[in-house]
CSV table of N, CA and C in Angstrom, one decimal:
chain,number,residue,atom,x,y,z
A,1,THR,N,-17.9,32.9,21.9
A,1,THR,CA,-16.4,33.0,22.1
A,1,THR,C,-15.9,31.7,22.6
A,2,ALA,N,-16.7,31.2,23.6
A,2,ALA,CA,-16.1,29.8,24.0
A,2,ALA,C,-16.0,28.7,23.1
A,3,LEU,N,-17.0,28.5,22.3
A,3,LEU,CA,-17.0,27.6,21.3
A,3,LEU,C,-15.8,27.8,20.2
A,4,HIS,N,-15.7,29.2,19.9
A,4,HIS,CA,-14.7,29.5,18.8
A,4,HIS,C,-13.2,29.1,19.6
A,5,TRP,N,-13.2,29.4,20.8
A,5,TRP,CA,-11.8,29.2,21.4
A,5,TRP,C,-11.6,27.7,21.5
A,6,ALA,N,-12.7,26.9,21.8
A,6,ALA,CA,-12.6,25.5,21.8
A,6,ALA,C,-12.0,24.8,20.5
A,7,LEU,N,-12.7,25.3,19.4
A,7,LEU,CA,-12.4,24.9,18.1
A,7,LEU,C,-10.9,25.4,17.7
A,8,THR,N,-10.5,26.4,18.1
A,8,THR,CA,-9.1,27.0,17.7
A,8,THR,C,-8.2,26.1,18.5
A,9,GLN,N,-8.4,25.4,19.5
A,9,GLN,CA,-7.5,24.6,20.3
A,9,GLN,C,-7.3,23.3,19.5
A,10,MET,N,-8.2,22.9,18.7
A,10,MET,CA,-8.0,21.6,17.9
A,10,MET,C,-7.5,21.9,16.6
A,11,THR,N,-7.4,23.0,16.2
A,11,THR,CA,-6.9,23.3,14.8
A,11,THR,C,-5.7,24.1,14.6
A,12,PRO,N,-5.1,24.5,13.5
A,12,PRO,CA,-3.9,25.4,13.5
A,12,PRO,C,-4.3,26.6,13.8
A,13,GLY,N,-5.5,27.0,13.7
A,13,GLY,CA,-6.1,28.6,13.9
A,13,GLY,C,-5.7,28.9,15.3
A,14,SER,N,-5.6,30.2,15.5
A,14,SER,CA,-5.4,30.5,16.9
A,14,SER,C,-6.3,31.6,17.4
A,15,MET,N,-6.5,32.0,18.4
A,15,MET,CA,-7.2,33.2,19.0
A,15,MET,C,-6.6,33.8,20.1
A,16,GLN,N,-6.6,35.0,20.3
A,16,GLN,CA,-5.8,35.6,21.5
A,16,GLN,C,-6.7,35.6,22.8
A,17,VAL,N,-7.1,34.5,23.1
A,17,VAL,CA,-8.0,34.0,24.3
A,17,VAL,C,-7.1,32.9,25.0
A,18,SER,N,-6.9,33.1,26.2
A,18,SER,CA,-6.1,32.1,27.0
A,18,SER,C,-6.6,31.7,28.2
A,19,PRO,N,-6.6,30.7,28.8
A,19,PRO,CA,-7.2,30.2,30.0
A,19,PRO,C,-6.9,31.1,31.1
A,20,GLN,N,-7.8,31.4,32.1
A,20,GLN,CA,-7.6,32.3,33.0
A,20,GLN,C,-7.6,31.5,34.4
A,21,ASN,N,-8.3,30.5,34.4
A,21,ASN,CA,-8.1,29.7,35.9
A,21,ASN,C,-8.0,28.2,35.5
A,22,SER,N,-8.0,27.5,36.6
A,22,SER,CA,-7.6,26.1,36.7
A,22,SER,C,-8.4,25.3,35.7
A,23,ASN,N,-9.8,25.4,36.0
A,23,ASN,CA,-10.7,24.6,35.2
A,23,ASN,C,-10.7,24.8,33.7
A,24,GLU,N,-10.3,26.0,33.3
A,24,GLU,CA,-10.1,26.5,31.9
A,24,GLU,C,-8.7,25.8,31.4
A,25,ARG,N,-7.7,25.8,32.3
A,25,ARG,CA,-6.3,25.3,31.7
A,25,ARG,C,-6.4,23.7,31.6
A,26,ILE,N,-7.4,23.1,32.5
A,26,ILE,CA,-7.5,21.6,32.4
A,26,ILE,C,-8.2,21.4,31.2
A,27,TYR,N,-9.2,22.1,30.7
A,27,TYR,CA,-10.1,21.9,29.8
A,27,TYR,C,-9.1,22.3,28.4
A,28,ASN,N,-8.3,23.1,28.4
A,28,ASN,CA,-7.2,23.6,27.4
A,28,ASN,C,-6.4,22.4,27.2
A,29,PHE,N,-5.9,21.9,28.3
A,29,PHE,CA,-4.9,20.7,28.1
A,29,PHE,C,-5.6,19.5,27.6
A,30,PHE,N,-6.8,19.1,27.8
A,30,PHE,CA,-7.4,18.0,27.3
A,30,PHE,C,-7.9,18.1,25.9
A,31,CYS,N,-8.2,19.4,25.5
A,31,CYS,CA,-8.4,19.8,24.0
A,31,CYS,C,-7.1,19.6,23.2
A,32,LEU,N,-6.1,20.1,23.7
A,32,LEU,CA,-4.8,19.9,22.9
A,32,LEU,C,-4.5,18.5,22.9
A,33,LEU,N,-4.6,17.8,23.9
A,33,LEU,CA,-4.3,16.2,23.8
A,33,LEU,C,-5.1,15.6,23.1
A,34,LEU,N,-6.5,15.8,22.8
A,34,LEU,CA,-7.5,15.1,22.1
A,34,LEU,C,-7.0,15.6,20.5
A,35,GLY,N,-6.9,16.7,20.3
A,35,GLY,CA,-6.5,17.3,18.8
A,35,GLY,C,-5.1,16.5,18.6
A,36,MET,N,-4.2,16.5,19.3
A,36,MET,CA,-2.8,15.9,18.9
A,36,MET,C,-3.0,14.2,18.7
A,37,ILE,N,-3.9,13.7,19.5
A,37,ILE,CA,-4.0,12.1,19.4
A,37,ILE,C,-5.0,11.8,18.1
A,38,VAL,N,-5.8,12.6,17.8
A,38,VAL,CA,-6.7,12.5,16.7
A,38,VAL,C,-5.7,12.7,15.4
A,39,PHE,N,-5.0,14.0,15.4
A,39,PHE,CA,-4.1,14.3,14.1
A,39,PHE,C,-3.1,13.1,14.0
A,40,SER,N,-2.6,12.7,14.9
A,40,SER,CA,-1.5,11.9,15.0
A,40,SER,C,-1.9,10.4,14.6
A,41,SER,N,-3.2,10.0,15.0
A,41,SER,CA,-3.8,8.6,14.5
A,41,SER,C,-4.1,8.8,13.0
A,42,ILE,N,-4.5,9.8,12.4
A,42,ILE,CA,-4.8,10.2,11.1
A,42,ILE,C,-3.4,10.0,10.3
A,43,ILE,N,-2.4,10.7,10.7
A,43,ILE,CA,-1.2,10.6,10.1
A,43,ILE,C,-0.6,9.1,10.1
A,44,SER,N,-0.8,8.5,11.2
A,44,SER,CA,-0.2,7.1,11.4
A,44,SER,C,-1.0,6.2,10.4
A,45,SER,N,-2.3,6.4,10.3
A,45,SER,CA,-3.1,5.4,9.4
A,45,SER,C,-2.5,5.7,8.1
A,46,LEU,N,-2.5,6.9,7.6
A,46,LEU,CA,-2.1,7.3,6.2
A,46,LEU,C,-0.7,6.8,5.8
A,47,SER,N,0.1,6.9,6.8
A,47,SER,CA,1.6,6.4,6.6
A,47,SER,C,1.5,4.9,6.5
A,48,ALA,N,0.9,4.2,7.2
A,48,ALA,CA,0.8,2.6,7.1
A,48,ALA,C,0.3,2.2,5.8
A,49,LYS,N,-0.9,2.8,5.4
A,49,LYS,CA,-1.5,2.4,4.1
A,49,LYS,C,-0.5,2.9,2.9
A,50,LEU,N,0.4,3.9,2.9
A,50,LEU,CA,1.3,4.2,1.8
A,50,LEU,C,2.4,3.1,2.1
A,51,ASN,N,3.0,2.9,3.1
A,51,ASN,CA,4.1,1.9,3.1
A,51,ASN,C,3.4,0.5,2.8
A,52,GLN,N,2.2,0.1,3.0
A,52,GLN,CA,1.6,-1.2,2.7
A,52,GLN,C,1.7,-1.2,1.1
A,53,HIS,N,1.3,-0.2,0.6
A,53,HIS,CA,0.9,0.0,-1.0
A,53,HIS,C,2.4,-0.1,-1.7
A,54,GLN,N,3.4,0.7,-1.1
A,54,GLN,CA,4.7,0.5,-1.6
A,54,GLN,C,5.3,-0.8,-1.5
A,55,ARG,N,5.0,-1.5,-0.5
A,55,ARG,CA,5.7,-2.9,-0.3
A,55,ARG,C,5.0,-3.8,-1.3
A,56,LYS,N,3.6,-3.7,-1.6
A,56,LYS,CA,3.0,-4.5,-2.5
A,56,LYS,C,3.6,-4.2,-4.0
A,57,GLU,N,3.8,-2.9,-4.3
A,57,GLU,CA,4.3,-2.7,-5.7
A,57,GLU,C,5.7,-3.1,-5.8
A,58,ARG,N,6.5,-3.0,-4.8
A,58,ARG,CA,8.0,-3.5,-4.9
A,58,ARG,C,7.9,-5.1,-5.1
A,59,GLU,N,7.0,-5.9,-4.3
A,59,GLU,CA,6.8,-7.4,-4.3
A,59,GLU,C,6.5,-7.7,-6.0
A,60,LYS,N,5.4,-6.8,-6.4
A,60,LYS,CA,5.0,-7.3,-7.7
A,60,LYS,C,6.0,-7.0,-8.8
A,61,ALA,N,6.8,-5.9,-8.6
A,61,ALA,CA,7.9,-5.5,-9.6
A,61,ALA,C,9.1,-6.5,-9.5
A,62,GLN,N,9.1,-7.1,-8.3
A,62,GLN,CA,10.4,-8.2,-8.2
A,62,GLN,C,9.9,-9.4,-8.8
A,63,ARG,N,8.6,-9.9,-8.6
A,63,ARG,CA,8.1,-11.1,-9.3
A,63,ARG,C,8.1,-10.9,-10.7
A,64,LEU,N,7.8,-9.7,-11.4
A,64,LEU,CA,7.9,-9.6,-12.9
A,64,LEU,C,9.4,-9.6,-13.4
A,65,VAL,N,10.1,-9.0,-12.5
A,65,VAL,CA,11.7,-8.9,-13.0
A,65,VAL,C,12.1,-10.5,-13.1
A,66,GLU,N,11.8,-11.2,-12.0
A,66,GLU,CA,12.1,-12.7,-11.6
A,66,GLU,C,11.7,-13.3,-12.9
A,67,MET,N,10.5,-13.2,-13.4
A,67,MET,CA,9.7,-14.0,-14.2
A,67,MET,C,10.5,-13.6,-15.7
A,68,ARG,N,10.5,-12.3,-16.0
A,68,ARG,CA,11.4,-11.9,-17.2
A,68,ARG,C,12.7,-12.5,-17.3
A,69,ARG,N,13.4,-12.7,-16.2
A,69,ARG,CA,14.6,-13.2,-16.2
A,69,ARG,C,14.6,-14.7,-16.6
A,70,PHE,N,13.7,-15.3,-16.0
A,70,PHE,CA,13.4,-16.9,-16.1
A,70,PHE,C,13.2,-17.0,-17.6
A,71,LEU,N,12.2,-16.3,-18.2
A,71,LEU,CA,11.9,-16.4,-19.6
A,71,LEU,C,13.0,-16.4,-20.6
A,72,ARG,N,13.8,-15.1,-20.2
A,72,ARG,CA,15.0,-14.8,-21.1
A,72,ARG,C,16.0,-16.0,-20.9
A,73,ASN,N,16.3,-16.5,-19.9
A,73,ASN,CA,17.3,-17.5,-19.6
A,73,ASN,C,16.8,-18.8,-20.2
A,74,LYS,N,15.6,-19.0,-20.3
A,74,LYS,CA,15.1,-20.3,-20.9
A,74,LYS,C,14.9,-20.4,-22.5
A,75,ALA,N,15.0,-19.1,-22.9
A,75,ALA,CA,15.0,-18.7,-24.4
A,75,ALA,C,13.6,-18.9,-25.0
A,76,VAL,N,12.7,-18.6,-24.1
A,76,VAL,CA,11.3,-18.6,-24.7
A,76,VAL,C,11.1,-17.6,-25.8
A,77,SER,N,10.4,-17.8,-26.7
A,77,SER,CA,10.1,-17.0,-27.9
A,77,SER,C,9.3,-15.7,-27.3
A,78,SER,N,9.7,-14.7,-28.0
A,78,SER,CA,9.4,-13.3,-27.7
A,78,SER,C,7.7,-13.3,-27.5
A,79,ARG,N,7.1,-13.9,-28.6
A,79,ARG,CA,5.5,-13.9,-28.7
A,79,ARG,C,5.0,-14.4,-27.4
A,80,THR,N,5.4,-15.6,-26.9
A,80,THR,CA,5.0,-16.3,-25.8
A,80,THR,C,5.4,-15.5,-24.5
A,81,ALA,N,6.8,-14.9,-24.5
A,81,ALA,CA,7.0,-14.3,-23.1
A,81,ALA,C,6.2,-13.0,-23.1
A,82,VAL,N,5.8,-12.3,-24.2
A,82,VAL,CA,5.1,-11.1,-24.0
A,82,VAL,C,3.7,-11.5,-23.4
A,83,ALA,N,3.1,-12.5,-23.9
A,83,ALA,CA,1.8,-13.1,-23.6
A,83,ALA,C,1.9,-13.4,-22.2
A,84,VAL,N,2.8,-14.2,-21.7
A,84,VAL,CA,3.0,-14.6,-20.4
A,84,VAL,C,3.1,-13.4,-19.3
A,85,MET,N,3.9,-12.4,-19.7
A,85,MET,CA,4.1,-11.1,-19.1
A,85,MET,C,3.0,-10.2,-19.0
A,86,LYS,N,2.3,-10.3,-19.9
A,86,LYS,CA,1.1,-9.5,-20.0
A,86,LYS,C,-0.1,-10.3,-19.0
A,87,GLN,N,-0.3,-11.6,-19.2
A,87,GLN,CA,-1.2,-12.2,-18.3
A,87,GLN,C,-0.9,-11.9,-16.9
A,88,ALA,N,0.4,-12.2,-16.6
A,88,ALA,CA,1.0,-12.2,-15.1
A,88,ALA,C,0.6,-10.8,-14.5
A,89,GLU,N,1.0,-9.7,-15.4
A,89,GLU,CA,0.8,-8.3,-14.8
A,89,GLU,C,-0.6,-8.3,-14.7
A,90,GLU,N,-1.4,-8.6,-15.4
A,90,GLU,CA,-3.0,-8.4,-15.3
A,90,GLU,C,-3.5,-9.1,-14.0
A,91,SER,N,-3.0,-10.3,-13.9
A,91,SER,CA,-3.4,-11.2,-12.8
A,91,SER,C,-3.0,-10.5,-11.4
A,92,MET,N,-1.7,-10.0,-11.4
A,92,MET,CA,-1.3,-9.3,-10.2
A,92,MET,C,-1.8,-8.0,-9.8
A,93,THR,N,-2.3,-7.3,-10.9
A,93,THR,CA,-3.1,-6.1,-10.7
A,93,THR,C,-4.7,-6.4,-10.2
A,94,PHE,N,-5.4,-7.4,-10.9
A,94,PHE,CA,-6.7,-7.4,-10.7
A,94,PHE,C,-7.0,-8.5,-9.5
A,95,SER,N,-6.0,-9.2,-9.0
A,95,SER,CA,-6.3,-10.3,-7.9
A,95,SER,C,-5.3,-10.0,-7.0
A,96,SER,N,-5.1,-8.7,-6.4
A,96,SER,CA,-4.1,-8.5,-5.4
A,96,SER,C,-4.5,-8.6,-4.0
A,97,ALA,N,-6.0,-9.0,-3.9
A,97,ALA,CA,-6.7,-9.4,-2.8
A,97,ALA,C,-6.3,-10.8,-2.3
A,98,LYS,N,-6.1,-11.5,-3.2
A,98,LYS,CA,-5.6,-12.8,-2.7
A,98,LYS,C,-4.3,-13.2,-2.7
A,99,PRO,N,-3.8,-13.9,-1.6
A,99,PRO,CA,-2.5,-14.1,-1.3
A,99,PRO,C,-1.6,-14.9,-2.5
A,100,THR,N,-0.6,-14.5,-2.8
A,100,THR,CA,0.3,-15.4,-3.8
A,100,THR,C,1.1,-16.6,-3.2
A,101,VAL,N,0.9,-17.8,-3.7
A,101,VAL,CA,1.6,-18.8,-3.2
A,101,VAL,C,3.0,-18.9,-4.1
A,102,LEU,N,4.0,-18.8,-3.3
A,102,LEU,CA,5.3,-18.8,-3.6
A,102,LEU,C,5.8,-20.1,-3.8
A,103,ARG,N,6.1,-20.5,-5.0
A,103,ARG,CA,6.8,-21.8,-5.3
A,103,ARG,C,8.3,-21.4,-5.9
A,104,ASP,N,8.8,-22.3,-6.8
A,104,ASP,CA,10.1,-22.2,-7.4
A,104,ASP,C,10.3,-20.7,-8.1
A,105,LEU,N,9.0,-20.4,-8.7
A,105,LEU,CA,9.0,-19.1,-9.5
A,105,LEU,C,7.7,-18.3,-9.1
A,106,ALA,N,7.8,-17.3,-8.3
A,106,ALA,CA,6.7,-16.4,-8.0
A,106,ALA,C,5.9,-15.9,-9.2
A,107,GLY,N,4.8,-16.1,-9.1
A,107,GLY,CA,4.1,-15.5,-10.2
A,107,GLY,C,3.6,-16.6,-11.3
A,108,LEU,N,4.3,-17.7,-11.6
A,108,LEU,CA,3.6,-18.6,-12.3
A,108,LEU,C,2.3,-19.2,-12.0
A,109,SER,N,2.1,-19.2,-10.9
A,109,SER,CA,0.8,-19.7,-10.5
A,109,SER,C,-0.3,-18.9,-10.7
A,110,LEU,N,-0.1,-17.6,-11.1
A,110,LEU,CA,-1.1,-16.7,-11.5
A,110,LEU,C,-1.4,-16.9,-12.8
A,111,LEU,N,-0.8,-17.6,-13.8
A,111,LEU,CA,-1.1,-17.9,-15.1
A,111,LEU,C,-2.4,-18.9,-15.3
A,112,SER,N,-3.0,-18.7,-16.2
A,112,SER,CA,-4.0,-19.6,-16.7
A,112,SER,C,-3.4,-21.2,-17.0
A,113,GLN,N,-4.2,-22.1,-16.9
A,113,GLN,CA,-3.9,-23.5,-17.3
A,113,GLN,C,-3.1,-23.4,-18.8
A,114,SER,N,-3.8,-22.8,-19.7
A,114,SER,CA,-3.4,-23.0,-21.1
A,114,SER,C,-2.0,-22.2,-21.3
A,115,MET,N,-1.9,-21.0,-20.6
A,115,MET,CA,-0.8,-20.1,-20.5
A,115,MET,C,0.4,-21.1,-20.0
A,116,GLN,N,0.1,-21.7,-18.9
A,116,GLN,CA,1.3,-22.6,-18.4
A,116,GLN,C,1.7,-23.6,-19.2
A,117,LYS,N,0.7,-24.2,-19.9
A,117,LYS,CA,1.0,-25.5,-20.7
A,117,LYS,C,1.8,-24.8,-21.9
A,118,ARG,N,1.3,-23.7,-22.5
A,118,ARG,CA,2.1,-23.2,-23.4
A,118,ARG,C,3.5,-22.9,-23.1
A,119,LEU,N,3.7,-22.4,-22.0
A,119,LEU,CA,5.1,-22.0,-21.7
A,119,LEU,C,5.9,-23.4,-21.5
A,120,HIS,N,5.3,-24.4,-20.6
A,120,HIS,CA,5.9,-25.5,-20.5
A,120,HIS,C,6.2,-26.2,-21.9
A,121,TYR,N,5.4,-26.1,-22.9
A,121,TYR,CA,5.8,-26.7,-24.2
A,121,TYR,C,6.9,-26.0,-24.7
A,122,GLU,N,7.1,-24.6,-24.6
A,122,GLU,CA,8.3,-24.0,-25.1
A,122,GLU,C,9.6,-24.4,-24.6
A,123,LEU,N,9.4,-24.8,-23.1
A,123,LEU,CA,10.6,-25.0,-22.3
A,123,LEU,C,11.0,-26.4,-22.7
């Protein structure tokens, strides 16, 4: 019964057993406090990871929009623009661990040398 009571103090389950003396009340308080700390830490970690992921996805989308706008404004042929966008998306997806260096146009540094030369030739 004591083990079952202790487990119900840290979970949403309940039991019709309550502390009867000071020692049991103190133990109950610490069990509830520990459960609250553990649960809130887990929720906090998950929330932080989700926010980080959303921020990275927003930055990626913004870079791609910026690159699309740049290619359209410079009248790059659709064949080259599609190839550039495809490679940029792949680079951003598979190399998200390395930091991106922002220059005049974020994302151009992710393209291969041959793709950069092809793009510069078109411009």
